[in-house]
PDB file of N, CA, C and O in Angstrom:
ATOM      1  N   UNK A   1     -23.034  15.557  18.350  1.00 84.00           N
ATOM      2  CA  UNK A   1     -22.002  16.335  18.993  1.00 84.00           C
ATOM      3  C   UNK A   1     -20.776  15.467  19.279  1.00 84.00           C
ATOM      4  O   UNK A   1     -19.612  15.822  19.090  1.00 84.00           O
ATOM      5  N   UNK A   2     -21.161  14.345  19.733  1.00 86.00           N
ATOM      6  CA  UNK A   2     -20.105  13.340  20.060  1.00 86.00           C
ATOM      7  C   UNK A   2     -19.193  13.262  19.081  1.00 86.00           C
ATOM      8  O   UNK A   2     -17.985  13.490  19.156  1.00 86.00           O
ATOM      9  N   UNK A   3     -20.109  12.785  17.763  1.00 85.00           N
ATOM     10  CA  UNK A   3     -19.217  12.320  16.857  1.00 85.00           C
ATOM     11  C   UNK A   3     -18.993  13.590  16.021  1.00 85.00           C
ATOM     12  O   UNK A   3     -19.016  13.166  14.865  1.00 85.00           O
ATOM     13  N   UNK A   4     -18.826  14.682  15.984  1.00 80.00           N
ATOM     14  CA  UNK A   4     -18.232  15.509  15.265  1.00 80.00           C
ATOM     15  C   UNK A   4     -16.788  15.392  16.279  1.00 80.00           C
ATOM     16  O   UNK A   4     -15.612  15.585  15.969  1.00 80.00           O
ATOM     17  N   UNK A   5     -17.250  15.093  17.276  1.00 79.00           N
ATOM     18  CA  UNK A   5     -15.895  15.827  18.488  1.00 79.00           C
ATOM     19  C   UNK A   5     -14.598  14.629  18.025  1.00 79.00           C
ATOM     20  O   UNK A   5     -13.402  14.827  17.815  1.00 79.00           O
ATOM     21  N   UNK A   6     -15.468  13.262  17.974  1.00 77.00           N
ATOM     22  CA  UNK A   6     -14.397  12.344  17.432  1.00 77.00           C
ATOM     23  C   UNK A   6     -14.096  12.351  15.658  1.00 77.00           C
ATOM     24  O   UNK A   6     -13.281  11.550  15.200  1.00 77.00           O
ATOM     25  N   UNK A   7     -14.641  13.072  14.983  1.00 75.00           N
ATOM     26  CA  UNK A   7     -14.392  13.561  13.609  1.00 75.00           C
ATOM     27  C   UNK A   7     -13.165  14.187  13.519  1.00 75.00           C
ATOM     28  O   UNK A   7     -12.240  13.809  12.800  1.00 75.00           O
ATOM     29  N   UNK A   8     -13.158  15.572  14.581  1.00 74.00           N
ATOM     30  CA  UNK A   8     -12.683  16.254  14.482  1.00 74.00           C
ATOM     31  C   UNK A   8     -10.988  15.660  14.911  1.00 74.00           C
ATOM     32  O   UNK A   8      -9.887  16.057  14.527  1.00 74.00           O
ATOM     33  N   UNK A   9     -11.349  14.653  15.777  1.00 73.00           N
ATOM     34  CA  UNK A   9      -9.990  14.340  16.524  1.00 73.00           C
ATOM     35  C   UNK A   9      -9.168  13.314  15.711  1.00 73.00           C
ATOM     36  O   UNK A   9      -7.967  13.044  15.725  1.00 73.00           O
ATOM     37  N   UNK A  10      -9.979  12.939  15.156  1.00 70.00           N
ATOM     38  CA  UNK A  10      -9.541  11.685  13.709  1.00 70.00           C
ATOM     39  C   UNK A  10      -8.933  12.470  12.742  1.00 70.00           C
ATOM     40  O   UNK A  10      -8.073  11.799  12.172  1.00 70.00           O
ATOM     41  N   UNK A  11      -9.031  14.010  12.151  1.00 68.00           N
ATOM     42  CA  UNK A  11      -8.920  14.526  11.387  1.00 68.00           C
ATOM     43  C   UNK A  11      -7.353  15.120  11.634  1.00 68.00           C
ATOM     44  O   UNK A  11      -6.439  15.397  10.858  1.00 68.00           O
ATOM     45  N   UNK A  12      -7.529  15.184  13.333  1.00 71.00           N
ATOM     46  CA  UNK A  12      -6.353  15.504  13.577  1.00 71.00           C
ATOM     47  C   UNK A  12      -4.889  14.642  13.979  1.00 71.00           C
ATOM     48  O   UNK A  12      -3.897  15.086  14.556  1.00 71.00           O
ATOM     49  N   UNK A  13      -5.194  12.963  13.342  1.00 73.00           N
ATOM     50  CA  UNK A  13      -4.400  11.974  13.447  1.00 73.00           C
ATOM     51  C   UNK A  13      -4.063  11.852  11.972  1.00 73.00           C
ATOM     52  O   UNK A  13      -3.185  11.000  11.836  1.00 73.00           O
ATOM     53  N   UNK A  14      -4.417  12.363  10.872  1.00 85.00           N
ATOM     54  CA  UNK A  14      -4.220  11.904   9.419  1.00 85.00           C
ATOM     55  C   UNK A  14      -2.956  12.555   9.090  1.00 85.00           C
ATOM     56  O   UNK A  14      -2.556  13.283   9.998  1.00 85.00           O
ATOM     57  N   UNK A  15      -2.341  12.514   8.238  1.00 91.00           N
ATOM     58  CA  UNK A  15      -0.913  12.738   7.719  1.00 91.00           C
ATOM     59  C   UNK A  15      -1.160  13.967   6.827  1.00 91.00           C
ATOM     60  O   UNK A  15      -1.764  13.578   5.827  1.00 91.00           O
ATOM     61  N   UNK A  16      -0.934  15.326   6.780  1.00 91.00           N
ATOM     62  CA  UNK A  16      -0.792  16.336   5.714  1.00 91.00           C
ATOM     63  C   UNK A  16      -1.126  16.265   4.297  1.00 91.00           C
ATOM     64  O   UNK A  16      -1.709  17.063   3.563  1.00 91.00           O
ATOM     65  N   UNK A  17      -0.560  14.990   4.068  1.00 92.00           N
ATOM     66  CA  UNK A  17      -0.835  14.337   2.856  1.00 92.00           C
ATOM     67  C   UNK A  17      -2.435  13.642   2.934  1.00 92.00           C
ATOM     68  O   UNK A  17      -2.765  13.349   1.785  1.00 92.00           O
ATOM     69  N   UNK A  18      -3.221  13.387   3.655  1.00 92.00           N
ATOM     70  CA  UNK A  18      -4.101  12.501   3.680  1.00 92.00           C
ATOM     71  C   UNK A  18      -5.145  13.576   3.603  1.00 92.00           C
ATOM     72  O   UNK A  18      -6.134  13.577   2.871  1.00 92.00           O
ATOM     73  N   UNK A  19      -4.636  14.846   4.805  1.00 90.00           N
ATOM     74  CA  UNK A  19      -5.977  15.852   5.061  1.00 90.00           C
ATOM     75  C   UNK A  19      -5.577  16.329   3.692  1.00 90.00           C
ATOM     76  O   UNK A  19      -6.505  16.002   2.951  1.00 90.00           O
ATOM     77  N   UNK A  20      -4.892  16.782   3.180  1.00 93.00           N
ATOM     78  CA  UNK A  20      -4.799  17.608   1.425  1.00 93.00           C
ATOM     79  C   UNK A  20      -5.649  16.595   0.300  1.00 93.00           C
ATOM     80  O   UNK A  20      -6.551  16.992  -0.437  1.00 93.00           O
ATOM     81  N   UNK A  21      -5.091  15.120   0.371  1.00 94.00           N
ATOM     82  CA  UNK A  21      -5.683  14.635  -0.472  1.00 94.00           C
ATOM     83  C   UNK A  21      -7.433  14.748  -0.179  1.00 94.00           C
ATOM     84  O   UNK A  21      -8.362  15.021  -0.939  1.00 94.00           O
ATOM     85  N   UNK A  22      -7.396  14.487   0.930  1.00 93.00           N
ATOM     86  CA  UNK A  22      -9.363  14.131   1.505  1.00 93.00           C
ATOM     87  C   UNK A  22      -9.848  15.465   1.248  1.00 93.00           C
ATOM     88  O   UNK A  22     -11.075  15.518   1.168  1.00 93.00           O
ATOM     89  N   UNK A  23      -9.179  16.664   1.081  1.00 95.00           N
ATOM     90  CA  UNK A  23      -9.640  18.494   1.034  1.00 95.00           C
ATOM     91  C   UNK A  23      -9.867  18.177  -0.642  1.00 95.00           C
ATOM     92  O   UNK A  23     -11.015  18.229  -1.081  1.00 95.00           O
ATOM     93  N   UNK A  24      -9.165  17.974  -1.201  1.00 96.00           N
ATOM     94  CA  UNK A  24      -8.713  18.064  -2.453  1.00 96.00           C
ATOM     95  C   UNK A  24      -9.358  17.716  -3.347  1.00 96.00           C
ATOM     96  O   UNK A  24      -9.537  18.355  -4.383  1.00 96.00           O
ATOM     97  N   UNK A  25      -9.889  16.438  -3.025  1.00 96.00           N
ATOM     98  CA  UNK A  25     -10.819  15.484  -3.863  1.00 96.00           C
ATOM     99  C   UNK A  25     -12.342  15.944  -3.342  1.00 96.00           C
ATOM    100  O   UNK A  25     -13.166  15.213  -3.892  1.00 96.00           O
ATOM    101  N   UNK A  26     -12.844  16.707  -2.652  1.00 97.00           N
ATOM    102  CA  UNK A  26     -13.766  17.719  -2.880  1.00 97.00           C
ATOM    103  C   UNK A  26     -14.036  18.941  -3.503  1.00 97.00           C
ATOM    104  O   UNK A  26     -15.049  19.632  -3.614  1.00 97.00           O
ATOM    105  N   UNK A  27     -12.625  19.056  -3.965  1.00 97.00           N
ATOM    106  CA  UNK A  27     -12.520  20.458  -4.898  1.00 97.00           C
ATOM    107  C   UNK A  27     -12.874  20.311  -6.209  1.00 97.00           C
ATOM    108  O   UNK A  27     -12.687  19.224  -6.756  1.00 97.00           O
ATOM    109  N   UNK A  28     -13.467  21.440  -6.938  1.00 98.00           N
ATOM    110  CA  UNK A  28     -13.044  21.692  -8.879  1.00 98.00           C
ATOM    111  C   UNK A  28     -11.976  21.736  -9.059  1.00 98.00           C
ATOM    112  O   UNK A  28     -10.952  21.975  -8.419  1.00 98.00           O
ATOM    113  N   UNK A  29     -12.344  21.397 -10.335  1.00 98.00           N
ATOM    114  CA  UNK A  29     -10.646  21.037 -11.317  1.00 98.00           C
ATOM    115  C   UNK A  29      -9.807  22.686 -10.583  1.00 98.00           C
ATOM    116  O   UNK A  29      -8.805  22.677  -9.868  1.00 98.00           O
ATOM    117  N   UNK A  30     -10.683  24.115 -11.093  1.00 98.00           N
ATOM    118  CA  UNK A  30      -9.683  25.012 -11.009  1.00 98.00           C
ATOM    119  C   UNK A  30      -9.303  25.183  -9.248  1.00 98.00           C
ATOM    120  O   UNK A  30      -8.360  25.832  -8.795  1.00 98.00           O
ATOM    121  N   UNK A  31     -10.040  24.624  -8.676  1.00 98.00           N
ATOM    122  CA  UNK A  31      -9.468  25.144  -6.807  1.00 98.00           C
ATOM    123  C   UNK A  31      -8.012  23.979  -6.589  1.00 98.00           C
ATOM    124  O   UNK A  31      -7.003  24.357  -5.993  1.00 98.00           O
ATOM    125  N   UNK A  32      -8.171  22.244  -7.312  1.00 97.00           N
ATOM    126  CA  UNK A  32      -6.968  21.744  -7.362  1.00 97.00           C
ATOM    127  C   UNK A  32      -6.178  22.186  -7.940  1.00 97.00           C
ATOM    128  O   UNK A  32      -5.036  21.850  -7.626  1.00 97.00           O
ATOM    129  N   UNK A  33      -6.344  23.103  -9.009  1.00 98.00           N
ATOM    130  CA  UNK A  33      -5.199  23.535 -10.064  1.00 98.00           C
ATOM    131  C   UNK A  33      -4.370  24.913  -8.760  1.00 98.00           C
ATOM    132  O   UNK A  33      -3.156  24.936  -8.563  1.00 98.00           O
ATOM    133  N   UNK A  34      -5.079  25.616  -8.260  1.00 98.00           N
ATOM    134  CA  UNK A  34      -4.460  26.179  -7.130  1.00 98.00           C
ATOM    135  C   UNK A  34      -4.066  25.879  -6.214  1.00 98.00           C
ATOM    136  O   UNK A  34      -3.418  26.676  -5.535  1.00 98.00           O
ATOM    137  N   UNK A  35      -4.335  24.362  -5.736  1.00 97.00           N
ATOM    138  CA  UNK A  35      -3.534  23.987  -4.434  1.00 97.00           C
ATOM    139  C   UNK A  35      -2.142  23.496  -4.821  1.00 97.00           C
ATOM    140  O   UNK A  35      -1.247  23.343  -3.989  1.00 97.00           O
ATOM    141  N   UNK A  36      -1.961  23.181  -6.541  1.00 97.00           N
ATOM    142  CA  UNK A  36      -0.725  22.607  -6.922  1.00 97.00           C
ATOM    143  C   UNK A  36       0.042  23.573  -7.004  1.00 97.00           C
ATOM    144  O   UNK A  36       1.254  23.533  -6.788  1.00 97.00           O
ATOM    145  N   UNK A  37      -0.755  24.758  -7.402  1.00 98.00           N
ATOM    146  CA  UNK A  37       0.289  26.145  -8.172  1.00 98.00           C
ATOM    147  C   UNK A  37       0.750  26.471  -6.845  1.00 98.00           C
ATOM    148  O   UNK A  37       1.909  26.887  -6.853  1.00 98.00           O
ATOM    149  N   UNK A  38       0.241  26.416  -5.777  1.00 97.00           N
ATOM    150  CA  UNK A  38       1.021  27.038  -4.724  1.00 97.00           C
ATOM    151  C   UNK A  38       2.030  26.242  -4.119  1.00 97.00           C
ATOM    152  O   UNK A  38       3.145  26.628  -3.769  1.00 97.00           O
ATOM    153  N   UNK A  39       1.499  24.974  -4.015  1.00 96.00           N
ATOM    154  CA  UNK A  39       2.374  24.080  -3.736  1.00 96.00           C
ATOM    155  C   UNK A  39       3.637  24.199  -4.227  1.00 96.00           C
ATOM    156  O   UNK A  39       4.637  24.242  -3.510  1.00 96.00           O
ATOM    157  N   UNK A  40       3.639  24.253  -5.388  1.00 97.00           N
ATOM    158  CA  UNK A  40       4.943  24.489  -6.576  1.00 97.00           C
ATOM    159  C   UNK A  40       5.858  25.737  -5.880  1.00 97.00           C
ATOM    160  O   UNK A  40       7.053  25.717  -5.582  1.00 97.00           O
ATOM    161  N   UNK A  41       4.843  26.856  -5.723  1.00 98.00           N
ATOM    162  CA  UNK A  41       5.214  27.446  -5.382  1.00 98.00           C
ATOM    163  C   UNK A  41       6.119  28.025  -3.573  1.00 98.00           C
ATOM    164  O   UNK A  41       6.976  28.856  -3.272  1.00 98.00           O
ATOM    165  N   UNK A  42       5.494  27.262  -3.005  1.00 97.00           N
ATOM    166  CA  UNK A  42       6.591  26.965  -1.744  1.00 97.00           C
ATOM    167  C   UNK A  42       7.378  26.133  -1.634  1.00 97.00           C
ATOM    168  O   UNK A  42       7.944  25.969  -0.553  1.00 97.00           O
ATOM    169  N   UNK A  43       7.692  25.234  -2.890  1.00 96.00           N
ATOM    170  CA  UNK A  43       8.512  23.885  -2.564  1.00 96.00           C
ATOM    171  C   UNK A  43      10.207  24.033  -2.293  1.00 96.00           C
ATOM    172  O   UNK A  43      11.028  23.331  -1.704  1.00 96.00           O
ATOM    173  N   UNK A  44      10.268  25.120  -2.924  1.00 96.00           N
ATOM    174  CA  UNK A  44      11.764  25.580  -2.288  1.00 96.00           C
ATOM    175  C   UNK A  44      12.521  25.961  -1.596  1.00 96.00           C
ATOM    176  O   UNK A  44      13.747  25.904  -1.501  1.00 96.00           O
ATOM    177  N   UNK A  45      11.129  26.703  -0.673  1.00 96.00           N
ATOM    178  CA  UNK A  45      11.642  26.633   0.908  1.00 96.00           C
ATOM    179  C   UNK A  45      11.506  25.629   1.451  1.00 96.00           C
ATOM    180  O   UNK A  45      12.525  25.210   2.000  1.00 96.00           O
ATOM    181  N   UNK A  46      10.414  24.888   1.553  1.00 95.00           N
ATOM    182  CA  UNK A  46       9.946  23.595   2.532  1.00 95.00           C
ATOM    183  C   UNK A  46      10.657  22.309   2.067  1.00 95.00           C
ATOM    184  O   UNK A  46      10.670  21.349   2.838  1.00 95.00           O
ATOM    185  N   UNK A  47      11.150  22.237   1.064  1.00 95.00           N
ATOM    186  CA  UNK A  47      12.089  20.853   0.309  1.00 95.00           C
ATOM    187  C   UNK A  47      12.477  20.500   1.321  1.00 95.00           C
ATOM    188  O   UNK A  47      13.187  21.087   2.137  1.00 95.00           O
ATOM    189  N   UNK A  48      11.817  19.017   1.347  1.00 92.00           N
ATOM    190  CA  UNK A  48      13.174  18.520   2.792  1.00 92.00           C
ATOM    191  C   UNK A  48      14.236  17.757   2.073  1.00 92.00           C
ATOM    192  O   UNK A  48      14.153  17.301   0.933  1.00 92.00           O
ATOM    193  N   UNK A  49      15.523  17.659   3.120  1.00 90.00           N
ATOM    194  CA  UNK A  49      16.427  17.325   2.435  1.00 90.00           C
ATOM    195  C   UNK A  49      17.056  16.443   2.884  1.00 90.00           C
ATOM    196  O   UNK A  49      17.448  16.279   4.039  1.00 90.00           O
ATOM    197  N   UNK A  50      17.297  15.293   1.223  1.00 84.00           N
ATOM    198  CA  UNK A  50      17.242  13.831   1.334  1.00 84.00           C
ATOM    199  C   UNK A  50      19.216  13.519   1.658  1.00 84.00           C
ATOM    200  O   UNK A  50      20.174  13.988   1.045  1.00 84.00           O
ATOM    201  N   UNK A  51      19.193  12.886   2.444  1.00 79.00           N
ATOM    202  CA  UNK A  51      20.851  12.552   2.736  1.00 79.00           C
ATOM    203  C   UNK A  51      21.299  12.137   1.016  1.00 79.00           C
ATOM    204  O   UNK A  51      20.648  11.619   0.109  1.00 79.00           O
ATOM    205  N   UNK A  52      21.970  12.377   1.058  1.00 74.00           N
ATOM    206  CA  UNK A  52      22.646  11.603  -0.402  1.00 74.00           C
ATOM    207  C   UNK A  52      23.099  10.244  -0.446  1.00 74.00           C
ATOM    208  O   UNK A  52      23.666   9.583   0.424  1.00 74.00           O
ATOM    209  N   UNK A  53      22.700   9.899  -1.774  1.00 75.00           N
ATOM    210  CA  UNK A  53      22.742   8.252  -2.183  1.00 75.00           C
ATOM    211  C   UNK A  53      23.864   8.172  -2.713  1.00 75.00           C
ATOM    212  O   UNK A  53      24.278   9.234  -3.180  1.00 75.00           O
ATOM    213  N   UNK A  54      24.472   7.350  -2.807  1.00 73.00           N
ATOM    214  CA  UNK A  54      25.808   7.158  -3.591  1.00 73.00           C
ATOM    215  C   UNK A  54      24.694   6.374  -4.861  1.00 73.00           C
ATOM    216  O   UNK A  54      23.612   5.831  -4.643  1.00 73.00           O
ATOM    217  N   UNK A  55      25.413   6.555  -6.208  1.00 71.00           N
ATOM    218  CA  UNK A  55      24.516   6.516  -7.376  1.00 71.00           C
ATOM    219  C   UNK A  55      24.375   4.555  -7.375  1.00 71.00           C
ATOM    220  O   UNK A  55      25.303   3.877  -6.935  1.00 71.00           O
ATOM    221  N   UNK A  56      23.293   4.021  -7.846  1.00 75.00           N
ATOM    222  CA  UNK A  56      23.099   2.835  -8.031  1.00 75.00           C
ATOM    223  C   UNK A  56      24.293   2.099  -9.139  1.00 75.00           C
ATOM    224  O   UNK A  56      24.441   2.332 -10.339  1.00 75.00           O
ATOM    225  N   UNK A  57      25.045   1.156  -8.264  1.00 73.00           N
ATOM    226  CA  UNK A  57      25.585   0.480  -9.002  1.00 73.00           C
ATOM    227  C   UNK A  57      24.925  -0.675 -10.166  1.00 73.00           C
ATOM    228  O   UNK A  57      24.092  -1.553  -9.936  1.00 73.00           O
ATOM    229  N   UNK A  58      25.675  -0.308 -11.620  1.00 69.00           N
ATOM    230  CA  UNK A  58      24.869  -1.062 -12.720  1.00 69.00           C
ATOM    231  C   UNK A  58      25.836  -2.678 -12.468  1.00 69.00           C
ATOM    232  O   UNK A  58      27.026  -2.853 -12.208  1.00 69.00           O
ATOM    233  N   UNK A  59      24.974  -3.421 -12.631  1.00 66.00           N
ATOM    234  CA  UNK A  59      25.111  -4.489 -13.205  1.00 66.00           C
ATOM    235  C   UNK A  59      25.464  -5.277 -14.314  1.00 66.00           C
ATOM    236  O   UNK A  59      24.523  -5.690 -14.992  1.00 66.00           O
ATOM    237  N   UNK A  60      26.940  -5.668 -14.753  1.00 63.00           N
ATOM    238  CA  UNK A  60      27.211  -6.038 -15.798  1.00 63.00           C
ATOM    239  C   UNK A  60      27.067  -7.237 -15.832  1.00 63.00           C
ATOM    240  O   UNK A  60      27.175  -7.950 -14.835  1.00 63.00           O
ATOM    241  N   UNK A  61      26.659  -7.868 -17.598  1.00 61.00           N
ATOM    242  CA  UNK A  61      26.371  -9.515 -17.563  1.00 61.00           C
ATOM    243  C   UNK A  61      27.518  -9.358 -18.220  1.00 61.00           C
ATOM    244  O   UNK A  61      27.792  -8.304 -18.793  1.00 61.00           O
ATOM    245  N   UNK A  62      28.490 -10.647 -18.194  1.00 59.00           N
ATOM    246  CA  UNK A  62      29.616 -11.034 -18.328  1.00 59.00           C
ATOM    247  C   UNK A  62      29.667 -11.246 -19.932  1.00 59.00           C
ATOM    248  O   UNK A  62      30.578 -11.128 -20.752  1.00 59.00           O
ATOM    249  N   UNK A  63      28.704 -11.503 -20.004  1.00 59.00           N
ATOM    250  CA  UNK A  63      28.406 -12.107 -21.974  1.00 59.00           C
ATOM    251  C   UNK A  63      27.538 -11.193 -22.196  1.00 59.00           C
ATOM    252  O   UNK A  63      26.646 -11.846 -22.739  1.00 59.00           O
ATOM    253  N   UNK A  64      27.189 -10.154 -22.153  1.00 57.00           N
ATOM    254  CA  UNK A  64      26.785  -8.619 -22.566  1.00 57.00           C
ATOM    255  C   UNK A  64      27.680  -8.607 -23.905  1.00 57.00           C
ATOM    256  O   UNK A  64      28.902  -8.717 -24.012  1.00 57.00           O
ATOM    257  N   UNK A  65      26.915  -8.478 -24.667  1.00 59.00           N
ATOM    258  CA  UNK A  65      27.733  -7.872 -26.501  1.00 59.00           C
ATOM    259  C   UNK A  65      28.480  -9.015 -27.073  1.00 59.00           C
ATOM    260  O   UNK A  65      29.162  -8.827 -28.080  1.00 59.00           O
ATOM    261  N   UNK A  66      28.413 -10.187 -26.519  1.00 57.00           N
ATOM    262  CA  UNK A  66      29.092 -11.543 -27.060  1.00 57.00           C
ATOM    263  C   UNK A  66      28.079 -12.136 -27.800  1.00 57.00           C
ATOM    264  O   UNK A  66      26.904 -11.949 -27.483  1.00 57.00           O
ATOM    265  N   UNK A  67      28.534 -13.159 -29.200  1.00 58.00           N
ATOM    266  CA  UNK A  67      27.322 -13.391 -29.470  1.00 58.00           C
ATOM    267  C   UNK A  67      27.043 -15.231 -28.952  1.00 58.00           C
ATOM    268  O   UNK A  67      26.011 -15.903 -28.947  1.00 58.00           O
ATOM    269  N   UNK A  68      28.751 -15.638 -28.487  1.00 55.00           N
ATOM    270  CA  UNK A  68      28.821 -16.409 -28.126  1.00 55.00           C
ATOM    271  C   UNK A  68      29.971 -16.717 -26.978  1.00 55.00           C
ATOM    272  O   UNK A  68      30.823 -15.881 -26.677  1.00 55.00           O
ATOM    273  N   UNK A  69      29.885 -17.961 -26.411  1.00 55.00           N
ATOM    274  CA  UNK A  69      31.408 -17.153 -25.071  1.00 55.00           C
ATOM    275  C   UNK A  69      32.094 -17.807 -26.236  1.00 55.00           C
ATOM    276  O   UNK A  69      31.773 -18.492 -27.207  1.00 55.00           O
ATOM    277  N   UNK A  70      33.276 -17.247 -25.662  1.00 54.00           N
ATOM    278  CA  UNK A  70      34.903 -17.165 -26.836  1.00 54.00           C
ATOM    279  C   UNK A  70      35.186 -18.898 -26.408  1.00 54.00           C
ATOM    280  O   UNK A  70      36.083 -19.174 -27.205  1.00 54.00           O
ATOM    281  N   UNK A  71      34.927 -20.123 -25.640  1.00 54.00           N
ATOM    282  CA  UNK A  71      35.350 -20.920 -25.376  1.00 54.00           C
ATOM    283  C   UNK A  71      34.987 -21.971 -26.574  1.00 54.00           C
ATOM    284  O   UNK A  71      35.613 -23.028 -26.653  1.00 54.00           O
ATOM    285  N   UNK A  72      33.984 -21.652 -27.476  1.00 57.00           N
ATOM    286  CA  UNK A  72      32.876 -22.691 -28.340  1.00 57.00           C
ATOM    287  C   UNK A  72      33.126 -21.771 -29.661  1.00 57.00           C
ATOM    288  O   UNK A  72      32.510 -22.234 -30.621  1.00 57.00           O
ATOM    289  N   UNK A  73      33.890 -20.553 -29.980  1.00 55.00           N
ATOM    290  CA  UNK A  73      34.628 -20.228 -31.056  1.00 55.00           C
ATOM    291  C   UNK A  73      35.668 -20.500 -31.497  1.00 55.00           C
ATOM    292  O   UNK A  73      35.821 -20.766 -32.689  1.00 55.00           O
ATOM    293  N   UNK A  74      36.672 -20.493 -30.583  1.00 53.00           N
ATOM    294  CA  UNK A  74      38.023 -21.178 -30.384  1.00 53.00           C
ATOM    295  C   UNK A  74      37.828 -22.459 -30.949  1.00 53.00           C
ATOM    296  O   UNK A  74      36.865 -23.147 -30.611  1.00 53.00           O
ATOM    297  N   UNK A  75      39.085 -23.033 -32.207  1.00 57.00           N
ATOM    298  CA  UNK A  75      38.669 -24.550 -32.772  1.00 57.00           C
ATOM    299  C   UNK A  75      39.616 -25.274 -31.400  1.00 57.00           C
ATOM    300  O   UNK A  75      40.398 -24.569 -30.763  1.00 57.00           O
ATOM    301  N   UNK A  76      39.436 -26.569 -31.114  1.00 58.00           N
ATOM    302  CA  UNK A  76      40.468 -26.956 -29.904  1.00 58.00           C
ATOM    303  C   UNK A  76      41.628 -26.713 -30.517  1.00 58.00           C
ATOM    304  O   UNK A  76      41.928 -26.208 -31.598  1.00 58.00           O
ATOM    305  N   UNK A  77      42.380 -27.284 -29.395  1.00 57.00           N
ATOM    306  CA  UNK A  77      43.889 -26.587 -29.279  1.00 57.00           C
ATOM    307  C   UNK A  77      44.120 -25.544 -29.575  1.00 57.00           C
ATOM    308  O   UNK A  77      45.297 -25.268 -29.343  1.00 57.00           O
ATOM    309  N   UNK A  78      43.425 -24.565 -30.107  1.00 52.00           N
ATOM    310  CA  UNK A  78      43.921 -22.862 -30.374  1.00 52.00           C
ATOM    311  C   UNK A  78      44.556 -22.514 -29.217  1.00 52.00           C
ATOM    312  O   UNK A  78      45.599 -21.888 -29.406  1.00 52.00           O
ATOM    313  N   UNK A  79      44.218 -22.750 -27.915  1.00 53.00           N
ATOM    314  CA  UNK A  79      45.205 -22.166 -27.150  1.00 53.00           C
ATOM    315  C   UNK A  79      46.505 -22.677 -26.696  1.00 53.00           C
ATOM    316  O   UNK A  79      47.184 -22.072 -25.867  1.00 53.00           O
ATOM    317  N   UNK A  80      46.898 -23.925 -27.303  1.00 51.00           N
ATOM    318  CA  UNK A  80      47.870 -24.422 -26.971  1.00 51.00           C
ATOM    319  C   UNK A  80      48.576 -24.058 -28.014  1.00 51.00           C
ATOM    320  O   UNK A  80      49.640 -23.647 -27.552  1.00 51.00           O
ATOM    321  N   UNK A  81      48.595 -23.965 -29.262  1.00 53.00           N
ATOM    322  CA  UNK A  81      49.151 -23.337 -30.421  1.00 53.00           C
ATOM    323  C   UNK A  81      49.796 -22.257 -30.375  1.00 53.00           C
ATOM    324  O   UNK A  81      50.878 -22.106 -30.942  1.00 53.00           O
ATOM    325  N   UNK A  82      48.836 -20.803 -29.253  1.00 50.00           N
ATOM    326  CA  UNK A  82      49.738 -19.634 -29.417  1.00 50.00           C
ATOM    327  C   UNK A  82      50.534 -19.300 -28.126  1.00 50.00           C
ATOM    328  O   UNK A  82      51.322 -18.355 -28.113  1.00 50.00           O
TER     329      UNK A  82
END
């Protein structure tokens, strides 16, 4: 009795995600295939909604598409020439 009472109270500290997964992974393939279809199916009301990211800035390498830096193509003095 005890320990159902603390079962029960443990059950009620787990995360939505934890009691679904721990429900879930006792189910058949077709009773999970219905907890997803519904899932799917309320996700457009319940969507929570994420602040917006400003998009990830890319990273350019400086010698990206070079096959060499322009300093070791150049014969010397080329730049004093033009």
């Amino acid at each position: 009795m005890i320990v159902d009472h603390v079962l029960g109270r443990l059950k009620n500290l787990s995360t939505p995600i934890e009691r679904t997964t721990r429900d879930m992974s006792q189910m058949t393939q077709e009773g999970q295939e219905k907890v997803a279809d519904y899932a799917e199916d309320i996700l457009p009301r319940y969507r929570r909604q994420e602040p917006a990211q400003p998009p990830a800035q890319k990273t350019v390498d400086s010698t990206e598409g070079k096959d060499t830096p322009a300093a070791q193509d150049a014969p010397e003095g080329a730049e004093e020439a033009e």
